[in-house]
Tab-separated table of C-alpha atoms and ligand atoms in Angstrom:
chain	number	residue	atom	x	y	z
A	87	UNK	CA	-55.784	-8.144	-19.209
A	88	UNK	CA	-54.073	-11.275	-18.902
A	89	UNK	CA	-54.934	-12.369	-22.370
A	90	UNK	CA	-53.379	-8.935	-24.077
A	91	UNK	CA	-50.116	-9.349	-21.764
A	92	UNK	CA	-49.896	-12.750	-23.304
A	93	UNK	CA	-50.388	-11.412	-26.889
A	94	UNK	CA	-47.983	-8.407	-26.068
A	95	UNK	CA	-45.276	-10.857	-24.598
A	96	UNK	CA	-45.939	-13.754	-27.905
A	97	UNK	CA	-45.607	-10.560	-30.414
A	98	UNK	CA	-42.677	-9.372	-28.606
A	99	UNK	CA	-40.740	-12.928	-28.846
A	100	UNK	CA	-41.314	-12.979	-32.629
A	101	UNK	CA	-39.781	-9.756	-32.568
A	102	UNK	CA	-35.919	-9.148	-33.903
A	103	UNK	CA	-35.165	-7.199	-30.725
A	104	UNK	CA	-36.883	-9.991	-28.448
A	105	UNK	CA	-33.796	-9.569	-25.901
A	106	UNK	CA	-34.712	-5.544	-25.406
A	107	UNK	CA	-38.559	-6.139	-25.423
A	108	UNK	CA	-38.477	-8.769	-22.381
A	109	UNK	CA	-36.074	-6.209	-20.731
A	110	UNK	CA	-38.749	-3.729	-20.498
A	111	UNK	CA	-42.074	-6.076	-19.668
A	112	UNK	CA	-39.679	-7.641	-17.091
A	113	UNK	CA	-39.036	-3.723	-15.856
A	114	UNK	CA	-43.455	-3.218	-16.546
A	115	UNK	CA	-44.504	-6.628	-14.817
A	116	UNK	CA	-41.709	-7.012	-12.040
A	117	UNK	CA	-41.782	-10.533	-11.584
A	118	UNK	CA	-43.195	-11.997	-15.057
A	119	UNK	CA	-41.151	-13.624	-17.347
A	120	UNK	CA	-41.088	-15.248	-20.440
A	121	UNK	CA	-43.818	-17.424	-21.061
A	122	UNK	CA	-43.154	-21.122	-21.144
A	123	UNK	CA	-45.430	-23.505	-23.534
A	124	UNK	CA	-46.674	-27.233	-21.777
A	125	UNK	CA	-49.710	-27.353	-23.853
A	126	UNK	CA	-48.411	-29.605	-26.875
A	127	UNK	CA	-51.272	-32.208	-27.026
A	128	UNK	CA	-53.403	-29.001	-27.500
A	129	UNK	CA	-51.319	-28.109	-30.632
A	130	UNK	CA	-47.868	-28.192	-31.272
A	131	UNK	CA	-45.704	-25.006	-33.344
A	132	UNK	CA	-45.252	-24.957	-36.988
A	133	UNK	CA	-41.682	-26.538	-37.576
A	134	UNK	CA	-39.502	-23.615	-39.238
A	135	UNK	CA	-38.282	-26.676	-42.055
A	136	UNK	CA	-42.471	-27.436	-42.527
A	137	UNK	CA	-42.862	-23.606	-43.208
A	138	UNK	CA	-40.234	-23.096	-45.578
A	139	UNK	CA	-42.165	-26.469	-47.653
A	140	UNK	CA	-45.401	-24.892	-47.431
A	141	UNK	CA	-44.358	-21.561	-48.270
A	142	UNK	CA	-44.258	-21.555	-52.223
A	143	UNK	CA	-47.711	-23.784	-52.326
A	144	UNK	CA	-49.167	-20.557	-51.324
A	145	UNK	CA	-47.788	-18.262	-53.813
A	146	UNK	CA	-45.655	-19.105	-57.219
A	147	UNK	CA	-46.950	-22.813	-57.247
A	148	UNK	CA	-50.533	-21.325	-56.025
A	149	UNK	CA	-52.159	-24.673	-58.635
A	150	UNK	CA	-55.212	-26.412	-58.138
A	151	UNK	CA	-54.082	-29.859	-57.648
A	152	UNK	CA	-56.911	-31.265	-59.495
A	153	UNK	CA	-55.873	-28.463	-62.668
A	154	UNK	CA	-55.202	-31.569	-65.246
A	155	UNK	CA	-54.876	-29.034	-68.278
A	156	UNK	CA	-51.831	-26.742	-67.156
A	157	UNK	CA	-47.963	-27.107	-65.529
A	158	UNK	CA	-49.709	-25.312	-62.299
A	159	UNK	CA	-51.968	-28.096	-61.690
A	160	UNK	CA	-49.400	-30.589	-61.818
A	161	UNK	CA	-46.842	-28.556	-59.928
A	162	UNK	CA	-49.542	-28.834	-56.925
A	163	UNK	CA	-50.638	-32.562	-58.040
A	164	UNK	CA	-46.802	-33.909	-57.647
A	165	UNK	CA	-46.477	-31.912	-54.091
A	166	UNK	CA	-49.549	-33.992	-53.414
A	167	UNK	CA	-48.290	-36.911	-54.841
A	168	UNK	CA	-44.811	-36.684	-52.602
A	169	UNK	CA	-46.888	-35.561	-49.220
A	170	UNK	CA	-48.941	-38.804	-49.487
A	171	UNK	CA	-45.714	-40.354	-50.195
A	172	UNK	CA	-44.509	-39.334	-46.717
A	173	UNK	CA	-47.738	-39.716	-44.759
A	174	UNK	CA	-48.074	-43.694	-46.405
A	175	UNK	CA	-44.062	-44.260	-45.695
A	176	UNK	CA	-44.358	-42.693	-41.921
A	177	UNK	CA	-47.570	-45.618	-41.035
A	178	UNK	CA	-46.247	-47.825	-43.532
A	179	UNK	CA	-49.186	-48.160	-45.982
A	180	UNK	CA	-49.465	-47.230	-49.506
A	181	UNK	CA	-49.817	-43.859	-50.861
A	182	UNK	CA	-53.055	-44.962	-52.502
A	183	UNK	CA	-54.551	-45.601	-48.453
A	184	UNK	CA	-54.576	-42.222	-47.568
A	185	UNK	CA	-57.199	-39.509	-47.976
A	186	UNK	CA	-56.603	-35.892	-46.812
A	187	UNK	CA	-59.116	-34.490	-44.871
A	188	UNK	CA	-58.929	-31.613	-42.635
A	189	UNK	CA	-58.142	-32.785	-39.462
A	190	UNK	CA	-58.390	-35.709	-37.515
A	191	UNK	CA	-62.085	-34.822	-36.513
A	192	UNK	CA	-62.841	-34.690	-40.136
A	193	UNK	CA	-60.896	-38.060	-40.521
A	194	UNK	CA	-63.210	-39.883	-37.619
A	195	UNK	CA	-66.262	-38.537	-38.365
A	196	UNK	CA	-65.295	-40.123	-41.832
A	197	UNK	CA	-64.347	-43.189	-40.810
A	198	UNK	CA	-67.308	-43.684	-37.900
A	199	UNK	CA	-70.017	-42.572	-40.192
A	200	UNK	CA	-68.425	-44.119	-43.641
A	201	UNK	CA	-68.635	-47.221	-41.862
A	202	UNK	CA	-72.015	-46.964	-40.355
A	203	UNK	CA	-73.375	-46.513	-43.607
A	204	UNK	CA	-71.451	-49.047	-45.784
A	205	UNK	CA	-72.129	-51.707	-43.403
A	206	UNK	CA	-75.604	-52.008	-42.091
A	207	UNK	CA	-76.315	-54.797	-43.421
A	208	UNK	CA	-74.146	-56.834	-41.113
A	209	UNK	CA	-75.368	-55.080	-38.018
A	210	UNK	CA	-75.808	-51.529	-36.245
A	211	UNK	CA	-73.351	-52.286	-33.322
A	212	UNK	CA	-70.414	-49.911	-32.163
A	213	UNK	CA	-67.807	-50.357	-29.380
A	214	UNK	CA	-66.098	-47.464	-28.115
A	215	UNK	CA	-63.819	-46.486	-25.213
A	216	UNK	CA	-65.378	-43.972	-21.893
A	217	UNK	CA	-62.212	-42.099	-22.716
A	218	UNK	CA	-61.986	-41.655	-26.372
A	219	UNK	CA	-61.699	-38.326	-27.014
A	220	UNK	CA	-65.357	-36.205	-27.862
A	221	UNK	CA	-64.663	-36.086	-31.929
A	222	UNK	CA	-65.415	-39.783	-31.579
A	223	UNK	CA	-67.624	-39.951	-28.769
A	224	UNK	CA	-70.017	-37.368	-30.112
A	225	UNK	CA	-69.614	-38.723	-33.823
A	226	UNK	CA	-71.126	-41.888	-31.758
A	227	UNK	CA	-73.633	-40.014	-30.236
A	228	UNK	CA	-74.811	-38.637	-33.227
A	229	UNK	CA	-75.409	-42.345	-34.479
A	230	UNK	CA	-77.107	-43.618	-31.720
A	231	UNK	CA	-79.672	-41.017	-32.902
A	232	UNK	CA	-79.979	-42.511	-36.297
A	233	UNK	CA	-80.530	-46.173	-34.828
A	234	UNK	CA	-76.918	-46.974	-33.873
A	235	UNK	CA	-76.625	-49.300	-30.657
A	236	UNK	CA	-72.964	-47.975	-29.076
A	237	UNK	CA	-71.486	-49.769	-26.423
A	238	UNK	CA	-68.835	-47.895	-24.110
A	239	UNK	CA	-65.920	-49.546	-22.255
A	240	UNK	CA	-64.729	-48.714	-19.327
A	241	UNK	CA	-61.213	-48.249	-18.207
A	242	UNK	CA	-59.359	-49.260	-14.746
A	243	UNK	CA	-57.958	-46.517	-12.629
A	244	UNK	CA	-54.572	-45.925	-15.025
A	245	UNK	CA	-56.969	-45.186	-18.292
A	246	UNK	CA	-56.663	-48.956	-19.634
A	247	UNK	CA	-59.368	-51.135	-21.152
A	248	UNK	CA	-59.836	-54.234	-19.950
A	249	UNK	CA	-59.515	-56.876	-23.153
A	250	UNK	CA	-61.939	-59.196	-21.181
A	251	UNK	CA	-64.307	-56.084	-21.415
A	252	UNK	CA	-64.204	-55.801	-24.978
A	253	UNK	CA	-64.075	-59.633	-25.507
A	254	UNK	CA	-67.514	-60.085	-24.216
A	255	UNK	CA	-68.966	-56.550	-25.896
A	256	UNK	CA	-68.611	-57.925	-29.021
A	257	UNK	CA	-71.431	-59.301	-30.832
A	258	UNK	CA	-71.551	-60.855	-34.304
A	259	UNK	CA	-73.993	-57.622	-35.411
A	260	UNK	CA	-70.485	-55.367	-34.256
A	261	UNK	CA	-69.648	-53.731	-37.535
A	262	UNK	CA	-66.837	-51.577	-35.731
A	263	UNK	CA	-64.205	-51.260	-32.944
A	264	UNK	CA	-62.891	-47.403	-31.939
A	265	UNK	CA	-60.120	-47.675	-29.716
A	266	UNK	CA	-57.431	-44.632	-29.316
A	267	UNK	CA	-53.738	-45.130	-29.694
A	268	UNK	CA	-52.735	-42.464	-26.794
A	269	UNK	CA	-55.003	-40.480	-24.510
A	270	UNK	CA	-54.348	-37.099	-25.053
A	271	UNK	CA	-55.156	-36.077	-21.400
A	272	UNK	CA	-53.281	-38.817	-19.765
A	273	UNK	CA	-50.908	-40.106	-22.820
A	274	UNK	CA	-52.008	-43.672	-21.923
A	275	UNK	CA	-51.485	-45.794	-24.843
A	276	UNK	CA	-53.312	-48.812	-25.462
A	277	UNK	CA	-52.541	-52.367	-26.345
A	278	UNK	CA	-53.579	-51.638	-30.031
A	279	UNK	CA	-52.408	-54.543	-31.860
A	280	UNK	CA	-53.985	-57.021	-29.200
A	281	UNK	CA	-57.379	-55.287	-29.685
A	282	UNK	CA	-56.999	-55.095	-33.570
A	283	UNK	CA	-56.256	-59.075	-32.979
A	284	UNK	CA	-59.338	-59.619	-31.154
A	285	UNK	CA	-62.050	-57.224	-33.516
A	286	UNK	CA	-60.536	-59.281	-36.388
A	287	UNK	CA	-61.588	-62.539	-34.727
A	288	UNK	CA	-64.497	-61.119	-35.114
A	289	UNK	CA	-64.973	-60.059	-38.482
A	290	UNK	CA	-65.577	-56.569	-36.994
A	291	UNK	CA	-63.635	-53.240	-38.581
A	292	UNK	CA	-60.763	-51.527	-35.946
A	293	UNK	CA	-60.524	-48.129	-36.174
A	294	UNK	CA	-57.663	-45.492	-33.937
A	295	UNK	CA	-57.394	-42.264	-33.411
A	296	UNK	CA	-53.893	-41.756	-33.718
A	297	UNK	CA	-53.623	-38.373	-33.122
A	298	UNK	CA	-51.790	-37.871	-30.292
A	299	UNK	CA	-49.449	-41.216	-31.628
A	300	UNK	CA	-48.617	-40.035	-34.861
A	301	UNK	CA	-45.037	-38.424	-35.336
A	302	UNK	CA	-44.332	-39.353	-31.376
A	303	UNK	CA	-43.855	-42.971	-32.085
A	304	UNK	CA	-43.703	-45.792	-33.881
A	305	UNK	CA	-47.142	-46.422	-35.396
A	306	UNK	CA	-47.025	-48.828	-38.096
A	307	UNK	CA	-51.035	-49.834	-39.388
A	308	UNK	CA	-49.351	-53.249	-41.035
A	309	UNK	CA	-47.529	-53.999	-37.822
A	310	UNK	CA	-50.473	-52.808	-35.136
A	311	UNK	CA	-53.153	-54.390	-37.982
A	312	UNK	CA	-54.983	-50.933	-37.721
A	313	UNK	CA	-57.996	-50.974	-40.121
A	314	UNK	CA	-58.868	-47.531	-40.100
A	315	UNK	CA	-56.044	-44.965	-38.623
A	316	UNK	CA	-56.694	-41.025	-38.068
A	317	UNK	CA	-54.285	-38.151	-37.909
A	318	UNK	CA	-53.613	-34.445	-37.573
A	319	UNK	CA	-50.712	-32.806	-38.453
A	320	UNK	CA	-50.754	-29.869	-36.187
A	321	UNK	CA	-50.206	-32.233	-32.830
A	322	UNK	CA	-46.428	-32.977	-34.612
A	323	UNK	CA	-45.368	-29.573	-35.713
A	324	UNK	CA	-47.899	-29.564	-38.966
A	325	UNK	CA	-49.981	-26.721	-39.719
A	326	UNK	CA	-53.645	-26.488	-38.175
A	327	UNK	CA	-56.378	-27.530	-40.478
A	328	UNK	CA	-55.190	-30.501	-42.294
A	329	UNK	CA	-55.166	-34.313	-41.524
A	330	UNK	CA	-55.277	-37.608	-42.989
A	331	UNK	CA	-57.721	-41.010	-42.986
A	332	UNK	CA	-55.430	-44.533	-43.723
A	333	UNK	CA	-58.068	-46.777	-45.154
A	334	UNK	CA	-56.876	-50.357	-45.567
A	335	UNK	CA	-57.486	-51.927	-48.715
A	336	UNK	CA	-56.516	-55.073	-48.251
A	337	UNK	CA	-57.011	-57.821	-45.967
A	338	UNK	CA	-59.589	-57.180	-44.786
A	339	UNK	CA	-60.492	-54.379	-47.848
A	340	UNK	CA	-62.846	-51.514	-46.218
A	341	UNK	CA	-64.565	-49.546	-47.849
A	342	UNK	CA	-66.452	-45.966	-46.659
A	343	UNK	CA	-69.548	-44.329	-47.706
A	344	UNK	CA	-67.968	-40.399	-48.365
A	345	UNK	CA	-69.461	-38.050	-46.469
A	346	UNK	CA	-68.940	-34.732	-48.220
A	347	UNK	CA	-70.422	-34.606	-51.821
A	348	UNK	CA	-68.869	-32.479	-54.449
A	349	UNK	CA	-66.077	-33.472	-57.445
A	350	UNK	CA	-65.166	-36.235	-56.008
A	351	UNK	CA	-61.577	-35.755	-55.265
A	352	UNK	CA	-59.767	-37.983	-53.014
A	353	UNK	CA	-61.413	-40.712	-55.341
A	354	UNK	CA	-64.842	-39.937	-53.955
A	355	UNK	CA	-63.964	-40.378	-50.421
A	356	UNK	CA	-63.433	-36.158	-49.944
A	357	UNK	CA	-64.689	-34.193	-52.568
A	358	UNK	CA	-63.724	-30.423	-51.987
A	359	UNK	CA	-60.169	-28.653	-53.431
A	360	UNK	CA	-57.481	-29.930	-51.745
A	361	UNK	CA	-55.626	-27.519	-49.052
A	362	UNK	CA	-52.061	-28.358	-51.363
A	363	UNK	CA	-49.758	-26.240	-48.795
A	364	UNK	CA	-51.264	-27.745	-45.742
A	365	UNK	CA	-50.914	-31.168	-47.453
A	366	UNK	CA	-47.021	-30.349	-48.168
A	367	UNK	CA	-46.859	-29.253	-44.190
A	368	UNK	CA	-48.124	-32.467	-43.056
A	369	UNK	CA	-46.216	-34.271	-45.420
A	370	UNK	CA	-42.876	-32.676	-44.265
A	371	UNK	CA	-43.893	-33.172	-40.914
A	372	UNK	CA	-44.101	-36.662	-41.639
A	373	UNK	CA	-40.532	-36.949	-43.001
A	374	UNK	CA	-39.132	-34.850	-40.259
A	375	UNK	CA	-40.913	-37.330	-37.631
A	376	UNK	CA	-39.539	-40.614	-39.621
A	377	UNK	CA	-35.779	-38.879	-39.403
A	378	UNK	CA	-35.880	-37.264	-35.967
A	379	UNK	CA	-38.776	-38.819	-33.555
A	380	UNK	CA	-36.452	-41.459	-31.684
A	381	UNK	CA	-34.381	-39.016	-30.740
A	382	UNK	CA	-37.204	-36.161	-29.411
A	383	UNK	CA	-38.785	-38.811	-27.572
A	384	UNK	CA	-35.587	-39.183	-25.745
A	385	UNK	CA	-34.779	-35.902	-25.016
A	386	UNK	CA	-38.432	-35.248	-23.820
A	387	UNK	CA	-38.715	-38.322	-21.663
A	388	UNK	CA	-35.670	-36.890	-19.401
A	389	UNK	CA	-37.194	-33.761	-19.286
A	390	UNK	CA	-40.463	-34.979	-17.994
A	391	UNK	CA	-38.830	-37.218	-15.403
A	392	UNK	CA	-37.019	-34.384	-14.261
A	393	UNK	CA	-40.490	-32.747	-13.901
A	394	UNK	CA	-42.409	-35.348	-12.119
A	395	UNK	CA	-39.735	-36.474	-10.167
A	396	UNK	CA	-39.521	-32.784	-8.593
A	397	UNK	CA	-43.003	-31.667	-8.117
A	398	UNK	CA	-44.421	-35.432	-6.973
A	399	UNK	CA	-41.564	-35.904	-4.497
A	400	UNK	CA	-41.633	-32.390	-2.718
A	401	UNK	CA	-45.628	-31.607	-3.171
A	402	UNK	CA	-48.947	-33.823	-2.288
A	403	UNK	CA	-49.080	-34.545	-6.193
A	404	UNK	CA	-50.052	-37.467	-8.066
A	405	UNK	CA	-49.422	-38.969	-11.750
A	406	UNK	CA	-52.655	-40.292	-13.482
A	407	UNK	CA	-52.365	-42.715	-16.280
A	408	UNK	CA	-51.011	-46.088	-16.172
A	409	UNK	CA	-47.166	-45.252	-15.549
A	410	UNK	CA	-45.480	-47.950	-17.751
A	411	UNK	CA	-48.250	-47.414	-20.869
A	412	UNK	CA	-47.919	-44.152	-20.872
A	413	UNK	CA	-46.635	-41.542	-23.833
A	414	UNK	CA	-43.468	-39.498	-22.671
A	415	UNK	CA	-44.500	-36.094	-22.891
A	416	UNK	CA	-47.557	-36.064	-21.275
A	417	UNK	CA	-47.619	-35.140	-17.253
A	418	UNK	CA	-51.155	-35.217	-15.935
A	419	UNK	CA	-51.070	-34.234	-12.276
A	420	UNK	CA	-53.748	-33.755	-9.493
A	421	UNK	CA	-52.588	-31.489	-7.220
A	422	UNK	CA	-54.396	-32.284	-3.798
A	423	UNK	CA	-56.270	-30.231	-2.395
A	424	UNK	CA	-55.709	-27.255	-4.661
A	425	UNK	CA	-58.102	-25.968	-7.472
A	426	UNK	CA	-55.853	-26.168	-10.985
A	427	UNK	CA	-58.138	-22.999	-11.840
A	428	UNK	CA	-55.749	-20.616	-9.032
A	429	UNK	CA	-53.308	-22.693	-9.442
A	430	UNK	CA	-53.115	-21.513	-13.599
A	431	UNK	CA	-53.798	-18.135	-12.425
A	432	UNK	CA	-51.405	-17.718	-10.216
A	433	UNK	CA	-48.789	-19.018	-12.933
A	434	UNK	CA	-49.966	-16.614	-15.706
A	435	UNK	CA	-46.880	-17.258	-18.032
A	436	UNK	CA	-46.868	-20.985	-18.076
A	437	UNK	CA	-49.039	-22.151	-20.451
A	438	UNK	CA	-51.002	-25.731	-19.757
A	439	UNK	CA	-54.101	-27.457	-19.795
A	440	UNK	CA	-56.685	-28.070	-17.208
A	441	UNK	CA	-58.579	-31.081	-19.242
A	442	UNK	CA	-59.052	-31.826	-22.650
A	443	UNK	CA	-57.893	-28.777	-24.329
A	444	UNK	CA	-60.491	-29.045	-27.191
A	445	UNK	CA	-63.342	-29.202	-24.067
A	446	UNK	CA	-61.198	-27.305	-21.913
A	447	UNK	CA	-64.175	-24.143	-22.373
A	448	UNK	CA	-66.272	-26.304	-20.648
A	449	UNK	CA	-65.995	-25.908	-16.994
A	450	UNK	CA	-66.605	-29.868	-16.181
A	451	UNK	CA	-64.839	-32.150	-14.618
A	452	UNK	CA	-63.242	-34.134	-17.429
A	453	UNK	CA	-64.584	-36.956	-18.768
A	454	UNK	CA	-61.216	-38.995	-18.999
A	455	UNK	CA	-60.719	-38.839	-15.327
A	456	UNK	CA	-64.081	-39.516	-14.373
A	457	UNK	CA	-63.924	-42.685	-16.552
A	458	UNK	CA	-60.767	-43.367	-14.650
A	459	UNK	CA	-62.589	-43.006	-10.980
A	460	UNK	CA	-60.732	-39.918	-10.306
A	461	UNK	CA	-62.989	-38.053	-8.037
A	462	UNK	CA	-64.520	-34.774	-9.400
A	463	UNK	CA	-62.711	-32.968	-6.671
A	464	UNK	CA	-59.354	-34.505	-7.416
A	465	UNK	CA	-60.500	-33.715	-11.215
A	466	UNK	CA	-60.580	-30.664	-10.217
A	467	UNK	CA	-57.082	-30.457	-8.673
A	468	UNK	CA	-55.510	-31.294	-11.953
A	469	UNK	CA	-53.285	-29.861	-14.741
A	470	UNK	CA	-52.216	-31.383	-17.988
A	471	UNK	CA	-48.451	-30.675	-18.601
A	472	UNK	CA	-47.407	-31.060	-22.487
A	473	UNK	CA	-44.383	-30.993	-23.132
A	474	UNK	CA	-42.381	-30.960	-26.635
A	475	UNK	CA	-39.699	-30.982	-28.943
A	476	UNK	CA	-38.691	-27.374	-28.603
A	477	UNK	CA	-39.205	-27.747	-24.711
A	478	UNK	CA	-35.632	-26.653	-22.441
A	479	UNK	CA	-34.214	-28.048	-19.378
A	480	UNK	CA	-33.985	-24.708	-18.205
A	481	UNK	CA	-37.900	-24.119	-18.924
A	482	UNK	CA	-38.201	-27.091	-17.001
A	483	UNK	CA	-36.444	-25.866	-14.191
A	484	UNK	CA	-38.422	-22.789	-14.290
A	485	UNK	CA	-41.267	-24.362	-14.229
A	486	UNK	CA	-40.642	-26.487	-11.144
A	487	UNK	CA	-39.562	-23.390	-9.466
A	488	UNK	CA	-42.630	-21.759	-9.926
A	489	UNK	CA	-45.131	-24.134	-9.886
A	490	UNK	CA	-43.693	-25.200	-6.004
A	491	UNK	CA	-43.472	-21.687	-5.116
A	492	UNK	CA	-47.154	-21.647	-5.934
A	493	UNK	CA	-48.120	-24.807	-4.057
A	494	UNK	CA	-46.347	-24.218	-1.141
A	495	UNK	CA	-47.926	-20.665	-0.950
A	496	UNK	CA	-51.626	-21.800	-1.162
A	497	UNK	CA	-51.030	-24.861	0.977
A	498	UNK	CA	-49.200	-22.644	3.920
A	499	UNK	CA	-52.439	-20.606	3.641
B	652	PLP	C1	-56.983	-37.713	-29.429
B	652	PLP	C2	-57.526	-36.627	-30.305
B	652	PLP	N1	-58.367	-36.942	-31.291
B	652	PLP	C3	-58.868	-36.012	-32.115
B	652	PLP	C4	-58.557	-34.679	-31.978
B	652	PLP	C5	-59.103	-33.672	-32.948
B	652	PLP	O1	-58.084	-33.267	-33.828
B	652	PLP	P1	-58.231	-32.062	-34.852
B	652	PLP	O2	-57.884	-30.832	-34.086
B	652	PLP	O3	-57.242	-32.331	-35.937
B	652	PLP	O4	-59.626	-32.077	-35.370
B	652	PLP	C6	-57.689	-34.291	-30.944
B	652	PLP	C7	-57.370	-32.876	-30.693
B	652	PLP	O5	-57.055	-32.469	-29.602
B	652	PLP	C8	-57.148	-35.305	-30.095
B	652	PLP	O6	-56.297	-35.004	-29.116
């Protein structure tokens, strides 16, 4: 039921008489409104400017990319050439570092395992974060099956390693370092260039999943001395299924044993026909981010102040996540005493997240929190807000209204 009523509501929305069609569910559903979207670590929407790039890469300029014998293969080859443009220019690398995969799973399995194989013959050893999110984790997993030795560091109660921690973990047989930029349950963001600093002392490779980073803020792989950076373009208004690996080439150079065999496109590293549309959505999501990011970040920042500030002065709520390190659109709250499962059901038209929203099927406390020392009951008790660039101080509002109607309700009970 409550999934069709979303699906009816969504459809409606798209609709050209949206105005009429809310009239009449509002008239059906009495008190239900339009639903309100906090769930943009899960995935973000397509930006309408992205679209209208990818659009024609699907049709008239349908080319195979790697086409070298007709004007429709190098239609698609120079929208490739100009996306990786925009991806290299947004992390400041060169076009010639990046390799589109598709997705940022794709990207770290590629990067973990392309590793693991290339360089054996310095050692086996992995470090790795409690909190990482499961595409790395269980790419690490998967190793430690094949002979890998992983070692996972903890984090403190606000989600942050501690660089004493990873100073003694490493080991002169540690071939790589995996250490996200933001948490995409918490948006805690890591000291990343003071890591990268410390792996390099030690000859070792650093590796980040960006995801949640990229197209929020500033990540710049020269800057941060990333060695190995992964990204997805639907987290920044990109279309689902494509993504990106930046593999330095020099200083240090690193090199990756590919892990899909085929043509060899990508120059080896990803053989398998390039998605060209999705490739010109990330791209344009790339420029879009360069131009307009500062500015979102802003706007979103005020709006999740407003937020917190409402529902953790007036209800038993608390912020997890370190609060100064910690990415301005993500709100991840535990509200005492209160399962988030009513809580979500009682708010059926406010969409968020009750963990990881790629695990989220998985009825466990999450991982993240656990890592952090947050008790599985308080685990429990908590709710991911999201929020994003097309997010409204009045959805805000709404939301505030709602949610502490909720709260108080259950709590008078
Ligand atoms: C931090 C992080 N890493 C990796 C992924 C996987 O990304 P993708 O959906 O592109 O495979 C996600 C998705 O939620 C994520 O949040």
């Amino acid at each position: 039921m409550r999934n069709s009523v979303w699906l009816w509501i969504t459809n409606c929305c798209e609709s050209e008489n949206c105005g009429s069609a809310e009239a009449v569910l509002f008239l059906i559903f009495g008190i239900m409104k339009t639903p309100v979207y906090l769930d943009y670590n899960a995935t973000t929407p397509v930006d309408k400017r992205v679209l209208e790039a990818m659009l024609p890469y699907f049709t008239n300029k349908f080319g195979n990319a790697s086409s070298r014998t007709h004007a429709f293969g190098w239609v698609a080859e120079d929208a490739v050439k100009i996306a990786r443009e925009q991806v290299a220019q947004l992390i400041n690398c060169t076009s010639q570092e990046i390799v589109f995969t598709s997705g940022a799973t794709e990207a770290i399995n590629l990067a973990i395992k392309g590793v693991w194989e290339n360089y054996q013959f310095k050692g086996k050893h992995i470090i790795t974060v409690k909190t990482e999110h499961k595409a790395v984790l269980d790419t690490c997993k998967a190793l430690e099956k094949r002979g890998a030795e992983v070692t996972y560091l903890s984090v403190n109660r606000e989600g942050l390693i501690d660089i004493e921690d990873l100073k003694s973990a490493l080991k002169s047989r540690t071939i790589l370092v995996a250490v996200m930029y933001v948490n995409n349950e918490t948006g805690v963001i890591q000291p990343i260039r003071q890591i990268a600093d410390i792996v390099h002392t030690n000859n070792s490779i650093f590796m980040c999943d960006a995801t949640q980073a990229i197209g929020k803020i500033n990540c710049d792989v020269e800057k941060e001395h990333i060695d190995l950076l992964c990204i997805s373009a639907h987290k920044f208004y990109g279309p689902k299924g494509v993504g990106a690996l930046y593999i330095r080439r020099k200083s240090p150079r690193v090199t990756l044993v590919a892990q899909m065999d085929g043509g060899g496109h990508e120059r080896g590293l990803r053989s398998g026909t390039l998605n060209v549309p999705g490739i010109v959505g990330l791209g344009e999501a790339c420029g879009i981010a360069q131009r307009e990011m500062y500015d979102d970040a802003k706007r979103i920042l005020n709006l999740r102040t407003r937020l917190e500030q409402s529902l953790c002065d007036f209800l038993d709520v608390f912020i997890n996540g370190n609060i100064q390190n910690r990415l301005f659109n993500v709100s991840n709250l535990t509200f005492k005493g209160i399962r988030s499962e009513t809580l979500i059901n009682k708010l059926p038209t406010i969409a968020v997240a009750m963990g990881s929203a790629c695990t989220s099927a998985i009825a466990e406390p999450s991982h993240v929190l656990k890592a952090m020392g947050v008790s599985d009951e308080d685990s429990y008790s908590t709710i991911r807000f999201s929020l994003g660039k097309y997010t409204t101080e009045d959805e805000i509002d709404e939301v505030i209204e709602r949610v502490s109607n909720v709260v108080n309700g259950l709590r008078c009970k």
